[in-house]
Amino acid sequence: MRPLRGREELDLFTRLPYGLNAELADDLATGRRRPEWMWVALRGDRLVARAAWWSRPGGGAPLVLDILDIEDDVPEPGPDRLDIAERLLRTALAAMVGDGAQPPDYSRFVPPDWREDALPRRIVEDRMAVLERTGARLFVERLRLEWRPGTPVAGPGGRLAFRPPHDSGELVSLMTSAMDGTLDAHGRADLTRMSPREAALKHYEEELALYSSPRDWWRVATLPQGEPVGFVLPAHNGYNPIIAYIAVLPGHRGNGYIDGLLAEGTRVLAEQDVPRIRASTDLGNVPMANAFRRAGYVNFEREINMTWN
């Protein structure tokens, strides 16, 4: 059990299948991953388990464990499959995180109907079981959504006007207001540890401000007299065009403004002739999931998030 010795071992690492395999070479080239963050368990020259962490380009420490795989297609899986994966994960965490420190959260993309088919369900539950052995627990399951070219985009309805935020201060202030009553699991968890403004500033500084896409894509929605009712932040995360954040302010919820906001954000990105637009929302955030469905977004995957909190 060891980390990769260098990029030349990427072919070894990708012997186990997963959708992120196609991104690994570029991730290594851009600094989102490092060979020392990519661990393998070998039996002779056979790869039997692997784990890898991701960060933003140039990040000094891993932010998320997003690959944990075990041999799934062997004719007679041995009873020690999960034991090997657990040992690999514990060995890697001891080397990378150290005793007493909280490991980065876990994320895995899974089929939208993963519970309904025996093989995908076993693949997902095996990995969750390994993580649970090390003290992790399920934090949230999320819907991954996609808008595809040719899908109609609703035109401006006349109820709302749109403009870019005046500056980062205005946006953080609006984000702070939007934390009131949020249904987002990550936002609710942040509010148990910090004030709404601290949570909003953390989200802005650690994610939104780091996107290289134009900030003039961002939109604040206002009533005709100028009062803000919400905002939508179209962006590009280095992999895909995305709806990075969308929210209606507490005093204006329940009036259907979310549809206009989402249509505006989708329109901004569609005008860039993008091949797709991605978005995510918690499985339990039914109002937001319904808004994406009405806007023509399809649920192409889910995401499992686990944490050691």
Tab-separated table of C-alpha atoms in Angstrom:
chain	number	residue	atom	x	y	z
A	1	MET	CA	0.000	0.000	0.000
A	2	ARG	CA	1.614	3.204	-1.174
A	3	PRO	CA	1.068	6.479	-3.036
A	4	LEU	CA	1.900	6.756	-6.710
A	5	ARG	CA	5.583	7.338	-7.420
A	6	GLY	CA	4.756	9.826	-10.149
A	7	ARG	CA	2.520	10.671	-13.079
A	8	GLU	CA	4.018	7.798	-15.035
A	9	GLU	CA	1.968	5.427	-12.839
A	10	LEU	CA	-1.385	6.915	-13.887
A	11	ASP	CA	-2.085	3.895	-16.111
A	12	LEU	CA	-1.735	1.694	-13.030
A	13	PHE	CA	-4.123	3.873	-11.045
A	14	THR	CA	-6.822	3.850	-13.741
A	15	ARG	CA	-7.065	0.053	-13.967
A	16	LEU	CA	-10.147	0.302	-11.745
A	17	PRO	CA	-13.050	2.007	-13.546
A	18	TYR	CA	-14.784	5.215	-12.478
A	19	GLY	CA	-16.077	8.247	-14.340
A	20	LEU	CA	-13.363	10.558	-13.002
A	21	ASN	CA	-10.585	8.513	-14.635
A	22	ALA	CA	-10.787	10.637	-17.787
A	23	GLU	CA	-10.050	13.807	-15.787
A	24	LEU	CA	-7.038	12.583	-13.816
A	25	ALA	CA	-4.294	13.469	-16.302
A	26	ASP	CA	-5.524	17.057	-16.586
A	27	ASP	CA	-6.012	17.254	-12.814
A	28	LEU	CA	-2.373	16.274	-12.305
A	29	ALA	CA	-1.224	18.803	-14.914
A	30	THR	CA	-3.207	21.658	-13.324
A	31	GLY	CA	-2.308	20.854	-9.720
A	32	ARG	CA	-5.756	19.681	-8.665
A	33	ARG	CA	-4.123	16.376	-7.722
A	34	ARG	CA	-0.682	15.192	-6.745
A	35	PRO	CA	0.811	11.702	-7.063
A	36	GLU	CA	1.316	11.614	-3.285
A	37	TRP	CA	-2.454	12.096	-2.864
A	38	MET	CA	-3.211	9.021	-5.000
A	39	TRP	CA	-2.841	5.704	-3.158
A	40	VAL	CA	-2.930	2.125	-4.390
A	41	ALA	CA	-3.220	-1.311	-2.798
A	42	LEU	CA	-1.385	-3.900	-4.890
A	43	ARG	CA	-1.394	-7.678	-4.745
A	44	GLY	CA	1.667	-8.470	-6.815
A	45	ASP	CA	1.165	-6.247	-9.856
A	46	ARG	CA	-2.658	-6.310	-9.584
A	47	LEU	CA	-4.497	-3.218	-8.397
A	48	VAL	CA	-7.053	-4.299	-5.791
A	49	ALA	CA	-8.019	-0.940	-4.237
A	50	ARG	CA	-7.255	2.737	-4.636
A	51	ALA	CA	-7.995	6.118	-3.056
A	52	ALA	CA	-7.397	9.681	-4.217
A	53	TRP	CA	-7.949	13.231	-3.020
A	54	TRP	CA	-8.677	16.452	-4.937
A	55	SER	CA	-8.040	20.129	-4.349
A	56	ARG	CA	-8.345	23.361	-6.279
A	57	PRO	CA	-5.409	24.197	-8.564
A	58	GLY	CA	-2.345	24.881	-6.465
A	59	GLY	CA	-4.108	23.970	-3.224
A	60	GLY	CA	-1.723	23.165	-0.436
A	61	ALA	CA	-3.899	20.460	1.093
A	62	PRO	CA	-6.523	18.040	-0.245
A	63	LEU	CA	-10.115	19.241	0.030
A	64	VAL	CA	-12.118	16.103	-0.733
A	65	LEU	CA	-11.693	12.340	-0.986
A	66	ASP	CA	-13.417	11.695	-4.300
A	67	ILE	CA	-12.052	8.303	-5.344
A	68	LEU	CA	-12.291	5.125	-3.280
A	69	ASP	CA	-12.465	1.948	-5.319
A	70	ILE	CA	-12.252	-1.798	-4.812
A	71	GLU	CA	-12.127	-4.602	-7.353
A	72	ASP	CA	-15.762	-5.195	-8.296
A	73	ASP	CA	-15.573	-7.434	-11.368
A	74	VAL	CA	-13.559	-10.381	-10.074
A	75	PRO	CA	-15.389	-13.727	-10.575
A	76	GLU	CA	-15.260	-14.658	-6.884
A	77	PRO	CA	-14.768	-11.577	-4.697
A	78	GLY	CA	-12.776	-12.470	-1.609
A	79	PRO	CA	-14.134	-11.797	1.866
A	80	ASP	CA	-11.235	-9.444	2.538
A	81	ARG	CA	-12.152	-6.891	-0.180
A	82	LEU	CA	-13.523	-4.357	2.272
A	83	ASP	CA	-10.746	-5.087	4.775
A	84	ILE	CA	-8.142	-4.187	2.142
A	85	ALA	CA	-9.914	-0.961	1.227
A	86	GLU	CA	-10.269	-0.017	4.895
A	87	ARG	CA	-6.591	-0.670	5.537
A	88	LEU	CA	-5.622	1.372	2.468
A	89	LEU	CA	-7.791	4.289	3.579
A	90	ARG	CA	-6.476	4.208	7.146
A	91	THR	CA	-2.866	4.018	5.916
A	92	ALA	CA	-3.333	6.914	3.518
A	93	LEU	CA	-5.169	9.072	6.066
A	94	ALA	CA	-2.447	8.488	8.662
A	95	ALA	CA	0.180	9.671	6.191
A	96	MET	CA	-1.763	12.623	4.781
A	97	VAL	CA	-3.906	13.931	7.637
A	98	GLY	CA	-2.286	12.699	10.823
A	99	ASP	CA	-3.721	11.572	14.114
A	100	GLY	CA	-6.519	13.683	15.549
A	101	ALA	CA	-7.095	15.839	12.459
A	102	GLN	CA	-10.425	15.699	10.662
A	103	PRO	CA	-10.146	14.115	7.200
A	104	PRO	CA	-11.571	15.868	4.145
A	105	ASP	CA	-15.138	14.886	3.290
A	106	TYR	CA	-15.928	12.079	0.851
A	107	SER	CA	-17.798	12.519	-2.423
A	108	ARG	CA	-18.851	9.929	-4.994
A	109	PHE	CA	-20.948	10.266	-8.148
A	110	VAL	CA	-23.482	7.449	-8.486
A	111	PRO	CA	-26.253	6.533	-10.956
A	112	PRO	CA	-29.559	8.328	-10.343
A	113	ASP	CA	-31.291	4.986	-9.738
A	114	TRP	CA	-28.419	3.319	-7.876
A	115	ARG	CA	-30.686	1.765	-5.238
A	116	GLU	CA	-32.813	-0.010	-7.836
A	117	ASP	CA	-30.103	-2.163	-9.473
A	118	ALA	CA	-28.206	-4.789	-7.467
A	119	LEU	CA	-24.702	-4.169	-8.864
A	120	PRO	CA	-24.617	-0.354	-8.576
A	121	ARG	CA	-26.155	-0.646	-5.127
A	122	ARG	CA	-23.455	-3.085	-3.976
A	123	ILE	CA	-20.707	-0.850	-5.405
A	124	VAL	CA	-22.030	2.207	-3.566
A	125	GLU	CA	-22.811	0.420	-0.298
A	126	ASP	CA	-19.419	-1.370	-0.205
A	127	ARG	CA	-17.603	1.960	-0.355
A	128	MET	CA	-19.901	3.528	2.207
A	129	ALA	CA	-19.293	0.551	4.502
A	130	VAL	CA	-15.519	1.034	4.254
A	131	LEU	CA	-15.871	4.703	5.162
A	132	GLU	CA	-18.213	3.936	8.037
A	133	ARG	CA	-15.607	1.545	9.478
A	134	THR	CA	-13.234	4.508	9.740
A	135	GLY	CA	-15.834	6.699	11.486
A	136	ALA	CA	-17.437	8.517	8.548
A	137	ARG	CA	-21.210	8.952	8.252
A	138	LEU	CA	-23.592	9.921	5.477
A	139	PHE	CA	-23.946	13.697	5.378
A	140	VAL	CA	-26.202	14.312	2.372
A	141	GLU	CA	-27.226	12.843	-0.959
A	142	ARG	CA	-27.412	15.325	-3.809
A	143	LEU	CA	-28.975	15.460	-7.256
A	144	ARG	CA	-26.637	16.252	-10.155
A	145	LEU	CA	-28.551	18.027	-12.885
A	146	GLU	CA	-27.860	18.956	-16.488
A	147	TRP	CA	-29.340	21.327	-19.060
A	148	ARG	CA	-28.604	20.374	-22.665
A	149	PRO	CA	-28.598	22.563	-25.797
A	150	GLY	CA	-31.939	22.558	-27.537
A	151	THR	CA	-33.855	22.587	-24.269
A	152	PRO	CA	-36.110	25.663	-24.281
A	153	VAL	CA	-35.177	28.544	-21.982
A	154	ALA	CA	-38.030	30.666	-20.673
A	155	GLY	CA	-37.899	34.273	-21.794
A	156	PRO	CA	-37.903	37.245	-19.420
A	157	GLY	CA	-41.295	37.441	-17.793
A	158	GLY	CA	-41.240	41.115	-16.900
A	159	ARG	CA	-41.632	40.513	-13.162
A	160	LEU	CA	-37.916	40.877	-12.476
A	161	ALA	CA	-35.042	43.019	-13.685
A	162	PHE	CA	-31.487	41.700	-13.679
A	163	ARG	CA	-28.117	43.338	-13.152
A	164	PRO	CA	-24.645	42.248	-12.028
A	165	PRO	CA	-23.857	42.708	-8.314
A	166	HIS	CA	-22.434	46.148	-7.540
A	167	ASP	CA	-19.422	44.560	-5.854
A	168	SER	CA	-18.388	41.595	-3.711
A	169	GLY	CA	-19.693	43.339	-0.605
A	170	GLU	CA	-23.232	43.481	-1.974
A	171	LEU	CA	-23.094	39.837	-3.031
A	172	VAL	CA	-21.835	38.646	0.361
A	173	SER	CA	-24.585	40.682	2.020
A	174	LEU	CA	-27.213	39.012	-0.179
A	175	MET	CA	-25.680	35.601	0.507
A	176	THR	CA	-25.837	36.342	4.225
A	177	SER	CA	-29.555	37.093	3.960
A	178	ALA	CA	-30.140	33.925	1.938
A	179	MET	CA	-28.712	31.790	4.764
A	180	ASP	CA	-31.913	32.445	6.754
A	181	GLY	CA	-34.061	29.354	6.317
A	182	THR	CA	-31.715	27.647	3.854
A	183	LEU	CA	-32.501	24.019	2.987
A	184	ASP	CA	-28.918	23.318	1.896
A	185	ALA	CA	-27.244	20.780	4.192
A	186	HIS	CA	-23.776	22.323	3.884
A	187	GLY	CA	-25.143	25.771	4.653
A	188	ARG	CA	-27.082	24.496	7.660
A	189	ALA	CA	-23.970	22.732	8.957
A	190	ASP	CA	-21.955	25.954	8.599
A	191	LEU	CA	-24.548	27.800	10.672
A	192	THR	CA	-23.923	25.457	13.595
A	193	ARG	CA	-20.308	26.685	13.721
A	194	MET	CA	-20.380	30.296	12.556
A	195	SER	CA	-22.588	33.327	11.958
A	196	PRO	CA	-24.556	33.714	8.714
A	197	ARG	CA	-22.123	36.378	7.489
A	198	GLU	CA	-19.105	34.212	8.307
A	199	ALA	CA	-20.705	31.302	6.436
A	200	ALA	CA	-21.458	33.493	3.430
A	201	LEU	CA	-17.947	34.974	3.387
A	202	LYS	CA	-16.411	31.501	3.634
A	203	HIS	CA	-18.480	30.284	0.672
A	204	TYR	CA	-17.548	33.363	-1.345
A	205	GLU	CA	-13.811	33.349	-0.599
A	206	GLU	CA	-13.253	29.585	-0.748
A	207	GLU	CA	-15.293	28.868	-3.873
A	208	LEU	CA	-17.049	31.611	-5.794
A	209	ALA	CA	-14.193	34.123	-5.844
A	210	LEU	CA	-11.845	31.454	-7.196
A	211	TYR	CA	-13.744	30.791	-10.431
A	212	SER	CA	-11.951	32.248	-13.448
A	213	SER	CA	-15.168	32.779	-15.430
A	214	PRO	CA	-16.410	36.372	-15.876
A	215	ARG	CA	-18.131	37.914	-12.894
A	216	ASP	CA	-20.346	39.940	-15.224
A	217	TRP	CA	-22.233	36.667	-15.749
A	218	TRP	CA	-23.516	36.976	-12.175
A	219	ARG	CA	-27.014	38.398	-11.746
A	220	VAL	CA	-28.990	40.064	-8.989
A	221	ALA	CA	-32.754	39.945	-9.540
A	222	THR	CA	-34.707	43.025	-8.508
A	223	LEU	CA	-38.303	44.189	-8.509
A	224	PRO	CA	-39.058	47.041	-10.931
A	225	GLN	CA	-38.386	49.611	-8.201
A	226	GLY	CA	-34.934	48.130	-7.567
A	227	GLU	CA	-35.418	45.969	-4.441
A	228	PRO	CA	-33.291	42.771	-4.655
A	229	VAL	CA	-35.255	39.539	-4.401
A	230	GLY	CA	-32.480	37.013	-5.112
A	231	PHE	CA	-29.417	36.203	-7.190
A	232	VAL	CA	-27.994	33.567	-9.525
A	233	LEU	CA	-24.309	32.956	-10.207
A	234	PRO	CA	-23.520	31.260	-13.530
A	235	ALA	CA	-19.861	30.218	-13.705
A	236	HIS	CA	-17.357	27.710	-15.056
A	237	ASN	CA	-15.662	25.480	-12.476
A	238	GLY	CA	-12.805	24.307	-14.686
A	239	TYR	CA	-14.754	21.261	-15.830
A	240	ASN	CA	-18.214	22.491	-16.845
A	241	PRO	CA	-20.415	25.564	-17.058
A	242	ILE	CA	-22.468	25.538	-13.867
A	243	ILE	CA	-25.140	27.291	-11.878
A	244	ALA	CA	-22.805	27.860	-8.948
A	245	TYR	CA	-25.340	29.412	-6.578
A	246	ILE	CA	-28.977	30.454	-6.789
A	247	ALA	CA	-31.186	31.824	-4.020
A	248	VAL	CA	-34.339	33.792	-3.336
A	249	LEU	CA	-34.142	36.096	-0.316
A	250	PRO	CA	-36.319	35.122	2.674
A	251	GLY	CA	-38.864	37.906	2.334
A	252	HIS	CA	-39.605	37.008	-1.291
A	253	ARG	CA	-39.833	33.218	-1.176
A	254	GLY	CA	-43.002	31.503	-2.316
A	255	ASN	CA	-43.703	33.976	-5.134
A	256	GLY	CA	-42.268	31.942	-8.009
A	257	TYR	CA	-39.190	34.122	-8.479
A	258	ILE	CA	-36.899	31.070	-8.513
A	259	ASP	CA	-38.065	30.197	-12.043
A	260	GLY	CA	-37.082	33.598	-13.397
A	261	LEU	CA	-33.721	33.476	-11.642
A	262	LEU	CA	-32.907	30.027	-12.998
A	263	ALA	CA	-34.014	30.976	-16.508
A	264	GLU	CA	-31.746	34.038	-16.412
A	265	GLY	CA	-28.737	32.048	-15.204
A	266	THR	CA	-29.354	29.379	-17.830
A	267	ARG	CA	-29.728	32.023	-20.543
A	268	VAL	CA	-26.415	33.667	-19.628
A	269	LEU	CA	-24.560	30.382	-20.044
A	270	ALA	CA	-26.538	29.196	-23.088
A	271	GLU	CA	-25.516	32.403	-24.875
A	272	GLN	CA	-21.885	31.253	-24.523
A	273	ASP	CA	-22.721	28.271	-26.785
A	274	VAL	CA	-21.829	25.788	-24.027
A	275	PRO	CA	-22.194	22.013	-24.555
A	276	ARG	CA	-24.077	21.582	-21.271
A	277	ILE	CA	-24.866	23.310	-17.977
A	278	ARG	CA	-24.457	21.445	-14.706
A	279	ALA	CA	-26.028	22.110	-11.313
A	280	SER	CA	-26.565	20.333	-8.001
A	281	THR	CA	-29.040	20.457	-5.158
A	282	ASP	CA	-29.707	18.350	-2.084
A	283	LEU	CA	-32.100	15.453	-2.529
A	284	GLY	CA	-34.168	16.920	0.308
A	285	ASN	CA	-34.392	20.395	-1.234
A	286	VAL	CA	-37.607	19.581	-3.066
A	287	PRO	CA	-38.511	23.184	-4.083
A	288	MET	CA	-35.140	23.681	-5.770
A	289	ALA	CA	-35.202	20.253	-7.421
A	290	ASN	CA	-38.669	21.033	-8.806
A	291	ALA	CA	-37.462	24.378	-10.166
A	292	PHE	CA	-34.643	22.666	-12.080
A	293	ARG	CA	-37.108	20.102	-13.427
A	294	ARG	CA	-39.448	22.839	-14.656
A	295	ALA	CA	-36.483	24.519	-16.377
A	296	GLY	CA	-35.699	21.337	-18.317
A	297	TYR	CA	-32.713	20.122	-16.300
A	298	VAL	CA	-32.416	16.327	-16.094
A	299	ASN	CA	-31.107	14.324	-13.141
A	300	PHE	CA	-28.212	12.437	-14.742
A	301	GLU	CA	-26.406	11.393	-11.533
A	302	ARG	CA	-26.494	11.637	-7.776
A	303	GLU	CA	-23.683	12.432	-5.361
A	304	ILE	CA	-23.040	10.795	-2.014
A	305	ASN	CA	-21.361	13.039	0.572
A	306	MET	CA	-19.933	11.566	3.774
A	307	THR	CA	-18.102	13.309	6.582
A	308	TRP	CA	-16.007	12.568	9.658
A	309	ASN	CA	-17.549	15.529	11.551
